[in-house]
Structures are given as structure tokens and as C-alpha cells.
Amino acid sequence: MNHRPEASCGAPAKTADLSPLFIAQFLSSWAVRSSEGGQAFFLAVPFPGTLLYISVYSLVKSLAAVLSSSWVGTQADSLDRLKALHLSIVAQRLSVALSCFLFILLQGWSTSPSTKCVFFVILTVLGCIEKLASVASIVAIERDWVITIAKTYGLQRQDLNASLRRLDILSKPISPVIISSLDTWSPQFALWVVMAMNTTSLFVEFLVTRRIYDSVPNLVSRVSTAKLQHQE
């Protein structure tokens, strides 16, 4: 997608190729929404007949986000832009992929209640890691990268953020429906699909975010926009 801002004072307008940014956002949103939407279905197989586990799982993830999001944002802001974003991507994708692998083991093995509880604790910890990494990714993209890109190309930050949010809104209802359909047909197949999507998305997101980083000179600066705003 190319955005052509109006030129000022007779200067030629810059052309912003934002396709890599939209690709990264779509892949990230799709991976997050598919994993979030699938958790209830995946937990229902090893823990049938109760909503207790999915309730505890969701509650702990939400508490982790509330209690630690500020700290995560500060840590992300203190790192090099590309490194911070790549770390958040790795944490998100690998935590989901490992969770899927554990779910596959739970569904394939006849485990004791105590073993299931141990698996559940590990899955909850991985869910918290994924949630906090998602917060870091949002902070990096929406509060730093988008601001810098918008200033570089003379774009409206609100419009750019709105375009990115539309991709998330599109993924929110569609990806859970697809995962639930796959889960109805074969729970293990649905898990393999989610794991494969997250693993593939990891490498693609690395490539496209690197391309964005290299194409926008102002992103190379180690001083993030958030730091500059804080100093002002």
C-alpha cells in the first residue's frame, strides 16, 4: 500500500511503501486472535465439563497484563527499536507454539490429574508471556514506530493507526471461527495449524519488520519517540 502525502513548498512528495507494516500487523493480529480464540476449545479437551480452567487462565493473563504492562512498556522503550520488536515477536510466537505442543501432548496422553495441573500451570505461564509480549509489541508499533513513520512521510498518525486497527478488527471475528471449525473437525489438527501459523509468522514478521526498519532512516535512531516525548 502506497501513501502519497502532499508536497509542501513545491518539494516533491515522498512515497511511503507501507505494505510491510500492514503485512506485519495482519500476521500479528491473526496469530494473536487465533490463539486467543482457540484457548477455550483447546482447554476443553483435557479439562472437560468445567469452565474453571479457562476462567482461571483468562483471569491470570489479564492480571499479568494489568500489573506488568507498564514495566514491559518501559523495558521495550529502553531497547533498540528493532531489537525490542523482534524480542516481543519471538516471545509471542514461541510461547503460543510451545503451548500448542503441550496441548497436543495433553490430548494425546492419558495423564493423571496432578500431571494435568502441572501442564495447566505451565500453559498459564506461557499465556502470560504471550500477553505481555503482545503489550510490548503494541507499545512498539502504535506508540513509537507509527509515530516515527508518520512524521517521516508526513502522514496522519491517527489515519495510520486506524488502518492498522482495521486489520485487527478484521482478524478478531474471522480467525476464531476458522480455528473453532478446525477444532470441531479435529482438535489436534487445529493445534498443529495454530502452531504452524505462529512459527511461519515469526519468520515473515522478522523479514518485513527488518524491511520497514531499513527503509525508514529515522527508525534507526536508538532514541525512541517515547523517550524524546518524555524529555520534552
mmCIF file of C-alpha atoms in Angstrom:
data_model
loop_
_atom_site.group_PDB
_atom_site.id
_atom_site.type_symbol
_atom_site.label_atom_id
_atom_site.label_comp_id
_atom_site.label_asym_id
_atom_site.label_seq_id
_atom_site.Cartn_x
_atom_site.Cartn_y
_atom_site.Cartn_z
ATOM 1 C CA MET A 1 0.000 0.000 0.000
ATOM 2 C CA ASN A 2 1.452 3.329 -1.028
ATOM 3 C CA HIS A 3 0.553 6.584 0.705
ATOM 4 C CA ARG A 4 1.391 9.763 -1.167
ATOM 5 C CA PRO A 5 1.372 12.765 1.171
ATOM 6 C CA GLU A 6 1.010 16.184 -0.322
ATOM 7 C CA ALA A 7 4.217 18.009 -1.051
ATOM 8 C CA SER A 8 4.882 21.237 0.800
ATOM 9 C CA CYS A 9 6.597 24.373 -0.606
ATOM 10 C CA GLY A 10 6.900 22.824 -4.038
ATOM 11 C CA ALA A 11 9.025 19.900 -2.816
ATOM 12 C CA PRO A 12 8.310 16.508 -4.344
ATOM 13 C CA ALA A 13 6.161 14.271 -2.177
ATOM 14 C CA LYS A 14 7.693 11.209 -0.637
ATOM 15 C CA THR A 15 6.131 7.871 -1.380
ATOM 16 C CA ALA A 16 5.660 5.663 1.652
ATOM 17 C CA ASP A 17 5.513 1.948 0.937
ATOM 18 C CA LEU A 18 3.631 0.765 3.995
ATOM 19 C CA SER A 19 2.911 -2.732 2.698
ATOM 20 C CA PRO A 20 5.445 -4.392 5.056
ATOM 21 C CA LEU A 21 3.872 -2.606 8.018
ATOM 22 C CA PHE A 22 0.387 -3.803 7.099
ATOM 23 C CA ILE A 23 1.648 -7.339 6.458
ATOM 24 C CA ALA A 24 3.318 -7.428 9.872
ATOM 25 C CA GLN A 25 0.192 -6.083 11.551
ATOM 26 C CA PHE A 26 -2.091 -8.568 9.807
ATOM 27 C CA LEU A 27 0.104 -11.551 10.667
ATOM 28 C CA SER A 28 0.439 -10.412 14.263
ATOM 29 C CA SER A 29 -3.296 -9.793 14.675
ATOM 30 C CA TRP A 30 -4.224 -13.072 13.015
ATOM 31 C CA ALA A 31 -1.816 -15.067 15.196
ATOM 32 C CA VAL A 32 -2.983 -13.382 18.400
ATOM 33 C CA ARG A 33 -6.693 -13.703 17.646
ATOM 34 C CA SER A 34 -6.452 -17.315 16.510
ATOM 35 C CA SER A 35 -4.578 -18.350 19.642
ATOM 36 C CA GLU A 36 -6.888 -16.374 21.929
ATOM 37 C CA GLY A 37 -9.981 -17.749 20.251
ATOM 38 C CA GLY A 38 -8.682 -21.296 20.365
ATOM 39 C CA GLN A 39 -7.751 -21.404 24.043
ATOM 40 C CA ALA A 40 -11.278 -22.200 25.225
ATOM 41 C CA PHE A 41 -11.563 -25.067 22.735
ATOM 42 C CA PHE A 42 -8.078 -26.394 23.463
ATOM 43 C CA LEU A 43 -8.591 -26.376 27.242
ATOM 44 C CA ALA A 44 -11.975 -28.073 26.925
ATOM 45 C CA VAL A 45 -10.415 -31.336 25.721
ATOM 46 C CA PRO A 46 -8.080 -32.124 28.667
ATOM 47 C CA PHE A 47 -10.438 -30.433 31.162
ATOM 48 C CA PRO A 48 -13.961 -31.355 30.017
ATOM 49 C CA GLY A 49 -17.175 -30.430 31.780
ATOM 50 C CA THR A 50 -15.909 -27.314 33.544
ATOM 51 C CA LEU A 51 -15.167 -23.675 32.755
ATOM 52 C CA LEU A 52 -12.941 -23.277 35.806
ATOM 53 C CA TYR A 53 -9.651 -23.748 33.979
ATOM 54 C CA ILE A 54 -10.373 -21.378 31.118
ATOM 55 C CA SER A 55 -11.669 -18.814 33.635
ATOM 56 C CA VAL A 56 -8.523 -19.039 35.764
ATOM 57 C CA TYR A 57 -6.354 -18.990 32.652
ATOM 58 C CA SER A 58 -8.009 -15.825 31.325
ATOM 59 C CA LEU A 59 -8.018 -14.140 34.739
ATOM 60 C CA VAL A 60 -4.315 -14.725 35.361
ATOM 61 C CA LYS A 61 -3.430 -13.447 31.884
ATOM 62 C CA SER A 62 -5.478 -10.304 32.444
ATOM 63 C CA LEU A 63 -3.910 -9.712 35.861
ATOM 64 C CA ALA A 64 -0.442 -10.140 34.392
ATOM 65 C CA ALA A 65 -1.228 -7.522 31.757
ATOM 66 C CA VAL A 66 -2.660 -5.074 34.307
ATOM 67 C CA LEU A 67 0.184 -5.464 36.796
ATOM 68 C CA SER A 68 3.121 -5.659 34.405
ATOM 69 C CA SER A 69 2.174 -3.743 31.253
ATOM 70 C CA SER A 70 3.775 -0.505 32.461
ATOM 71 C CA TRP A 71 7.039 -2.270 33.276
ATOM 72 C CA VAL A 72 7.008 -4.105 29.944
ATOM 73 C CA GLY A 73 6.439 -0.847 28.075
ATOM 74 C CA THR A 74 9.350 0.785 29.894
ATOM 75 C CA GLN A 75 11.656 -2.112 29.090
ATOM 76 C CA ALA A 76 10.624 -2.112 25.438
ATOM 77 C CA ASP A 77 11.246 1.625 25.217
ATOM 78 C CA SER A 78 14.754 1.264 26.657
ATOM 79 C CA LEU A 79 15.923 -1.097 23.907
ATOM 80 C CA ASP A 80 16.841 -0.572 20.292
ATOM 81 C CA ARG A 81 13.629 -0.318 18.272
ATOM 82 C CA LEU A 82 14.173 -3.370 16.092
ATOM 83 C CA LYS A 83 15.522 -5.486 18.937
ATOM 84 C CA ALA A 84 12.565 -4.640 21.176
ATOM 85 C CA LEU A 85 10.052 -5.519 18.482
ATOM 86 C CA HIS A 86 11.828 -8.721 17.494
ATOM 87 C CA LEU A 87 12.025 -9.863 21.119
ATOM 88 C CA SER A 88 8.295 -9.314 21.527
ATOM 89 C CA ILE A 89 7.578 -11.226 18.311
ATOM 90 C CA VAL A 90 9.759 -14.158 19.400
ATOM 91 C CA ALA A 91 8.144 -14.264 22.845
ATOM 92 C CA GLN A 92 4.643 -14.187 21.371
ATOM 93 C CA ARG A 93 5.090 -16.749 18.641
ATOM 94 C CA LEU A 94 7.226 -19.255 20.555
ATOM 95 C CA SER A 95 5.034 -19.143 23.665
ATOM 96 C CA VAL A 96 1.965 -19.915 21.548
ATOM 97 C CA ALA A 97 3.777 -22.634 19.583
ATOM 98 C CA LEU A 98 5.009 -24.276 22.791
ATOM 99 C CA SER A 99 1.520 -24.027 24.291
ATOM 100 C CA CYS A 100 0.106 -25.809 21.254
ATOM 101 C CA PHE A 101 2.710 -28.545 21.633
ATOM 102 C CA LEU A 102 1.747 -29.021 25.290
ATOM 103 C CA PHE A 103 -1.929 -29.148 24.352
ATOM 104 C CA ILE A 104 -1.117 -31.846 21.792
ATOM 105 C CA LEU A 105 0.632 -33.862 24.495
ATOM 106 C CA LEU A 106 -2.305 -33.395 26.853
ATOM 107 C CA GLN A 107 -4.787 -34.540 24.236
ATOM 108 C CA GLY A 108 -2.693 -37.500 23.133
ATOM 109 C CA TRP A 109 -1.690 -38.887 26.506
ATOM 110 C CA SER A 110 -3.705 -40.388 29.318
ATOM 111 C CA THR A 111 -2.336 -38.247 32.144
ATOM 112 C CA SER A 112 -3.148 -38.151 35.837
ATOM 113 C CA PRO A 113 -4.990 -35.160 37.369
ATOM 114 C CA SER A 114 -1.798 -33.962 39.051
ATOM 115 C CA THR A 115 0.104 -34.067 35.753
ATOM 116 C CA LYS A 116 -2.687 -32.138 34.072
ATOM 117 C CA CYS A 117 -2.439 -29.475 36.769
ATOM 118 C CA VAL A 118 1.306 -29.141 36.160
ATOM 119 C CA PHE A 119 0.642 -28.759 32.440
ATOM 120 C CA PHE A 120 -2.028 -26.170 33.201
ATOM 121 C CA VAL A 121 0.368 -24.092 35.307
ATOM 122 C CA ILE A 122 2.965 -24.150 32.517
ATOM 123 C CA LEU A 123 0.319 -23.228 29.945
ATOM 124 C CA THR A 124 -0.824 -20.329 32.111
ATOM 125 C CA VAL A 125 2.739 -19.027 32.454
ATOM 126 C CA LEU A 126 3.198 -19.256 28.687
ATOM 127 C CA GLY A 127 -0.110 -17.439 28.230
ATOM 128 C CA CYS A 128 1.113 -14.621 30.471
ATOM 129 C CA ILE A 129 4.349 -14.371 28.486
ATOM 130 C CA GLU A 130 2.367 -14.173 25.254
ATOM 131 C CA LYS A 131 0.083 -11.493 26.700
ATOM 132 C CA LEU A 132 2.929 -9.311 27.970
ATOM 133 C CA ALA A 133 4.842 -9.711 24.717
ATOM 134 C CA SER A 134 1.711 -8.606 22.887
ATOM 135 C CA VAL A 135 1.601 -5.485 25.063
ATOM 136 C CA ALA A 136 5.243 -4.773 24.224
ATOM 137 C CA SER A 137 4.526 -5.198 20.518
ATOM 138 C CA ILE A 138 1.574 -2.801 20.660
ATOM 139 C CA VAL A 139 3.668 -0.219 22.516
ATOM 140 C CA ALA A 140 6.481 -0.552 19.981
ATOM 141 C CA ILE A 141 4.277 -0.295 16.889
ATOM 142 C CA GLU A 142 1.492 2.116 17.834
ATOM 143 C CA ARG A 143 3.383 4.436 20.181
ATOM 144 C CA ASP A 144 6.765 4.521 18.504
ATOM 145 C CA TRP A 145 7.094 3.064 15.011
ATOM 146 C CA VAL A 146 3.841 4.544 13.704
ATOM 147 C CA ILE A 147 4.689 7.976 15.122
ATOM 148 C CA THR A 148 8.137 7.916 13.529
ATOM 149 C CA ILE A 149 6.875 6.635 10.169
ATOM 150 C CA ALA A 150 4.071 9.203 10.103
ATOM 151 C CA LYS A 151 6.493 12.052 10.798
ATOM 152 C CA THR A 152 8.977 10.786 8.224
ATOM 153 C CA TYR A 153 6.432 10.671 5.399
ATOM 154 C CA GLY A 154 4.131 13.468 6.526
ATOM 155 C CA LEU A 155 1.219 11.128 7.223
ATOM 156 C CA GLN A 156 -1.571 11.486 9.739
ATOM 157 C CA ARG A 157 -0.749 9.253 12.689
ATOM 158 C CA GLN A 158 -4.434 8.749 13.507
ATOM 159 C CA ASP A 159 -5.171 7.551 9.981
ATOM 160 C CA LEU A 160 -2.248 5.146 10.016
ATOM 161 C CA ASN A 161 -3.225 3.713 13.394
ATOM 162 C CA ALA A 162 -6.829 3.424 12.222
ATOM 163 C CA SER A 163 -5.727 1.398 9.197
ATOM 164 C CA LEU A 164 -3.747 -0.947 11.428
ATOM 165 C CA ARG A 165 -6.661 -1.340 13.815
ATOM 166 C CA ARG A 166 -8.960 -2.291 10.944
ATOM 167 C CA LEU A 167 -6.738 -5.294 10.275
ATOM 168 C CA ASP A 168 -7.061 -6.321 13.909
ATOM 169 C CA ILE A 169 -10.829 -5.837 13.807
ATOM 170 C CA LEU A 170 -10.960 -7.984 10.670
ATOM 171 C CA SER A 171 -8.952 -10.765 12.307
ATOM 172 C CA LYS A 172 -10.893 -10.714 15.574
ATOM 173 C CA PRO A 173 -14.109 -12.409 14.356
ATOM 174 C CA ILE A 174 -12.742 -14.432 11.439
ATOM 175 C CA SER A 175 -9.739 -16.284 12.868
ATOM 176 C CA PRO A 176 -11.584 -17.773 15.899
ATOM 177 C CA VAL A 177 -14.340 -19.033 13.597
ATOM 178 C CA ILE A 178 -11.795 -20.801 11.403
ATOM 179 C CA ILE A 179 -9.966 -22.300 14.386
ATOM 180 C CA SER A 180 -13.209 -23.439 16.021
ATOM 181 C CA SER A 181 -14.266 -25.093 12.758
ATOM 182 C CA LEU A 182 -10.950 -26.925 12.559
ATOM 183 C CA ASP A 183 -11.217 -27.876 16.228
ATOM 184 C CA THR A 184 -14.674 -29.352 15.641
ATOM 185 C CA TRP A 185 -13.271 -31.490 12.850
ATOM 186 C CA SER A 186 -10.033 -32.440 14.636
ATOM 187 C CA PRO A 187 -8.702 -30.772 17.821
ATOM 188 C CA GLN A 188 -5.154 -31.949 17.187
ATOM 189 C CA PHE A 189 -5.218 -30.710 13.606
ATOM 190 C CA ALA A 190 -6.380 -27.291 14.838
ATOM 191 C CA LEU A 191 -3.457 -27.207 17.266
ATOM 192 C CA TRP A 192 -0.971 -28.113 14.542
ATOM 193 C CA VAL A 193 -2.412 -25.367 12.331
ATOM 194 C CA VAL A 194 -2.091 -22.717 15.056
ATOM 195 C CA MET A 195 1.440 -23.868 15.859
ATOM 196 C CA ALA A 196 2.441 -23.814 12.182
ATOM 197 C CA MET A 197 0.903 -20.368 11.657
ATOM 198 C CA ASN A 198 2.780 -18.903 14.608
ATOM 199 C CA THR A 199 6.077 -20.471 13.581
ATOM 200 C CA THR A 200 5.723 -19.270 9.990
ATOM 201 C CA SER A 201 4.536 -15.844 11.089
ATOM 202 C CA LEU A 202 7.645 -15.469 13.244
ATOM 203 C CA PHE A 203 9.996 -15.606 10.262
ATOM 204 C CA VAL A 204 7.818 -13.484 7.983
ATOM 205 C CA GLU A 205 7.367 -10.799 10.640
ATOM 206 C CA PHE A 206 11.125 -10.733 11.187
ATOM 207 C CA LEU A 207 11.684 -10.084 7.487
ATOM 208 C CA VAL A 208 9.028 -7.417 6.996
ATOM 209 C CA THR A 209 9.840 -5.508 10.189
ATOM 210 C CA ARG A 210 13.502 -5.514 9.193
ATOM 211 C CA ARG A 211 12.496 -4.116 5.816
ATOM 212 C CA ILE A 212 10.488 -1.344 7.478
ATOM 213 C CA TYR A 213 13.369 -0.564 9.813
ATOM 214 C CA ASP A 214 15.867 -0.300 6.965
ATOM 215 C CA SER A 215 13.569 1.788 4.762
ATOM 216 C CA VAL A 216 12.798 4.460 7.378
ATOM 217 C CA PRO A 217 16.049 6.185 8.392
ATOM 218 C CA ASN A 218 14.530 7.783 11.488
ATOM 219 C CA LEU A 219 13.775 4.358 12.956
ATOM 220 C CA VAL A 220 17.462 3.506 13.057
ATOM 221 C CA SER A 221 17.974 6.026 15.841
ATOM 222 C CA ARG A 222 18.416 4.286 19.167
ATOM 223 C CA VAL A 223 16.490 7.082 20.884
ATOM 224 C CA SER A 224 12.828 6.199 20.607
ATOM 225 C CA THR A 225 9.989 8.631 20.091
ATOM 226 C CA ALA A 226 8.649 7.873 23.542
ATOM 227 C CA LYS A 227 11.964 8.910 25.098
ATOM 228 C CA LEU A 228 12.011 12.147 23.148
ATOM 229 C CA GLN A 229 8.465 12.934 24.253
ATOM 230 C CA HIS A 230 9.407 12.194 27.861
ATOM 231 C CA GLN A 231 12.402 14.529 27.661
ATOM 232 C CA GLU A 232 10.228 17.298 26.240
#
